[in-house]
PDB file of C-alpha atoms in Angstrom:
ATOM      1  CA  UNK A 140     -19.677 -43.686  43.808  1.00 86.00           C
ATOM      2  CA  UNK A 141     -19.495 -45.219  40.387  1.00 93.00           C
ATOM      3  CA  UNK A 142     -21.659 -47.527  39.278  1.00 94.00           C
ATOM      4  CA  UNK A 143     -20.747 -50.929  37.992  1.00 96.00           C
ATOM      5  CA  UNK A 144     -21.329 -50.167  34.471  1.00 96.00           C
ATOM      6  CA  UNK A 145     -19.227 -47.365  34.594  1.00 97.00           C
ATOM      7  CA  UNK A 146     -16.473 -49.268  36.557  1.00 97.00           C
ATOM      8  CA  UNK A 147     -16.826 -52.012  33.758  1.00 97.00           C
ATOM      9  CA  UNK A 148     -16.012 -49.910  31.484  1.00 98.00           C
ATOM     10  CA  UNK A 149     -13.353 -48.296  33.121  1.00 98.00           C
ATOM     11  CA  UNK A 150     -11.631 -51.611  33.756  1.00 98.00           C
ATOM     12  CA  UNK A 151     -12.036 -52.850  30.028  1.00 98.00           C
ATOM     13  CA  UNK A 152     -10.119 -49.387  29.107  1.00 98.00           C
ATOM     14  CA  UNK A 153      -7.423 -50.216  31.106  1.00 98.00           C
ATOM     15  CA  UNK A 154      -7.241 -53.629  29.729  1.00 98.00           C
ATOM     16  CA  UNK A 155      -7.914 -52.526  26.168  1.00 98.00           C
ATOM     17  CA  UNK A 156      -4.876 -50.012  26.987  1.00 98.00           C
ATOM     18  CA  UNK A 157      -2.517 -52.994  28.061  1.00 97.00           C
ATOM     19  CA  UNK A 158      -3.588 -54.795  24.780  1.00 97.00           C
ATOM     20  CA  UNK A 159      -2.904 -52.732  22.130  1.00 98.00           C
ATOM     21  CA  UNK A 160      -0.165 -50.227  23.079  1.00 98.00           C
ATOM     22  CA  UNK A 161       2.300 -52.740  23.756  1.00 97.00           C
ATOM     23  CA  UNK A 162       1.285 -54.380  20.275  1.00 97.00           C
ATOM     24  CA  UNK A 163       1.833 -50.612  18.768  1.00 97.00           C
ATOM     25  CA  UNK A 164       4.844 -50.561  20.263  1.00 98.00           C
ATOM     26  CA  UNK A 165       6.382 -53.872  18.763  1.00 97.00           C
ATOM     27  CA  UNK A 166       5.124 -52.433  15.387  1.00 97.00           C
ATOM     28  CA  UNK A 167       7.021 -49.301  15.656  1.00 97.00           C
ATOM     29  CA  UNK A 168      10.000 -50.792  16.925  1.00 97.00           C
ATOM     30  CA  UNK A 169      10.407 -52.764  13.671  1.00 96.00           C
ATOM     31  CA  UNK A 170       9.524 -49.605  11.106  1.00 95.00           C
ATOM     32  CA  UNK A 171      12.140 -48.342   9.254  1.00 94.00           C
ATOM     33  CA  UNK A 172      11.788 -45.166  10.246  1.00 96.00           C
ATOM     34  CA  UNK A 173      12.450 -45.778  13.935  1.00 97.00           C
ATOM     35  CA  UNK A 174      16.265 -46.464  13.620  1.00 97.00           C
ATOM     36  CA  UNK A 175      19.151 -44.874  11.896  1.00 96.00           C
ATOM     37  CA  UNK A 176      22.078 -44.985  14.322  1.00 95.00           C
ATOM     38  CA  UNK A 177      19.807 -44.971  17.131  1.00 96.00           C
ATOM     39  CA  UNK A 178      16.461 -43.988  17.701  1.00 97.00           C
ATOM     40  CA  UNK A 179      14.893 -41.291  15.539  1.00 97.00           C
ATOM     41  CA  UNK A 180      12.438 -38.408  16.407  1.00 97.00           C
ATOM     42  CA  UNK A 181       9.458 -40.808  15.388  1.00 97.00           C
ATOM     43  CA  UNK A 182      10.499 -43.815  17.582  1.00 97.00           C
ATOM     44  CA  UNK A 183      10.981 -41.565  20.640  1.00 98.00           C
ATOM     45  CA  UNK A 184       7.581 -39.516  20.095  1.00 97.00           C
ATOM     46  CA  UNK A 185       5.813 -43.040  19.529  1.00 97.00           C
ATOM     47  CA  UNK A 186       7.333 -44.249  22.662  1.00 98.00           C
ATOM     48  CA  UNK A 187       6.537 -41.081  24.881  1.00 98.00           C
ATOM     49  CA  UNK A 188       2.907 -41.686  23.344  1.00 98.00           C
ATOM     50  CA  UNK A 189       2.969 -45.332  24.794  1.00 98.00           C
ATOM     51  CA  UNK A 190       4.042 -44.861  28.100  1.00 98.00           C
ATOM     52  CA  UNK A 191       1.435 -41.999  28.720  1.00 98.00           C
ATOM     53  CA  UNK A 192      -0.927 -44.176  27.101  1.00 98.00           C
ATOM     54  CA  UNK A 193      -0.313 -47.212  29.679  1.00 98.00           C
ATOM     55  CA  UNK A 194       0.250 -44.946  32.378  1.00 98.00           C
ATOM     56  CA  UNK A 195      -3.398 -43.344  32.196  1.00 98.00           C
ATOM     57  CA  UNK A 196      -4.789 -46.835  31.168  1.00 98.00           C
ATOM     58  CA  UNK A 197      -3.484 -48.085  34.505  1.00 98.00           C
ATOM     59  CA  UNK A 198      -4.433 -45.352  36.775  1.00 98.00           C
ATOM     60  CA  UNK A 199      -8.303 -45.230  34.776  1.00 98.00           C
ATOM     61  CA  UNK A 200      -8.428 -49.369  35.260  1.00 98.00           C
ATOM     62  CA  UNK A 201      -7.523 -48.975  39.058  1.00 98.00           C
ATOM     63  CA  UNK A 202     -10.235 -46.421  39.318  1.00 98.00           C
ATOM     64  CA  UNK A 203     -12.570 -48.925  37.908  1.00 98.00           C
ATOM     65  CA  UNK A 204     -11.187 -51.404  39.733  1.00 97.00           C
ATOM     66  CA  UNK A 205     -12.114 -49.174  42.977  1.00 97.00           C
ATOM     67  CA  UNK A 206     -15.366 -48.684  41.890  1.00 97.00           C
ATOM     68  CA  UNK A 207     -16.324 -51.497  41.361  1.00 97.00           C
ATOM     69  CA  UNK A 208     -15.392 -52.720  44.944  1.00 96.00           C
ATOM     70  CA  UNK A 209     -17.191 -49.989  46.147  1.00 95.00           C
ATOM     71  CA  UNK A 210     -20.327 -50.664  44.256  1.00 92.00           C
ATOM     72  CA  UNK A 211     -20.323 -54.429  45.239  1.00 85.00           C
ATOM     73  CA  UNK A 212     -20.603 -53.374  49.041  1.00 83.00           C
TER      74      UNK A 212
END
């Protein structure tokens, strides 16, 4: 069982991921290196980074929520 402190950290990590990575993607989208008659390798690599980070942030946040609920019981 996770402590409330660890669970809170995991939840905060999940929230942070969903706050920072969409902003990062917006900035990469507007970068001149991202497009040259279509998406460039620069853009695609960063898109993969964003998708993976959001997936991991979601999973880690969900673990934190489950731990928080279990600690409350």
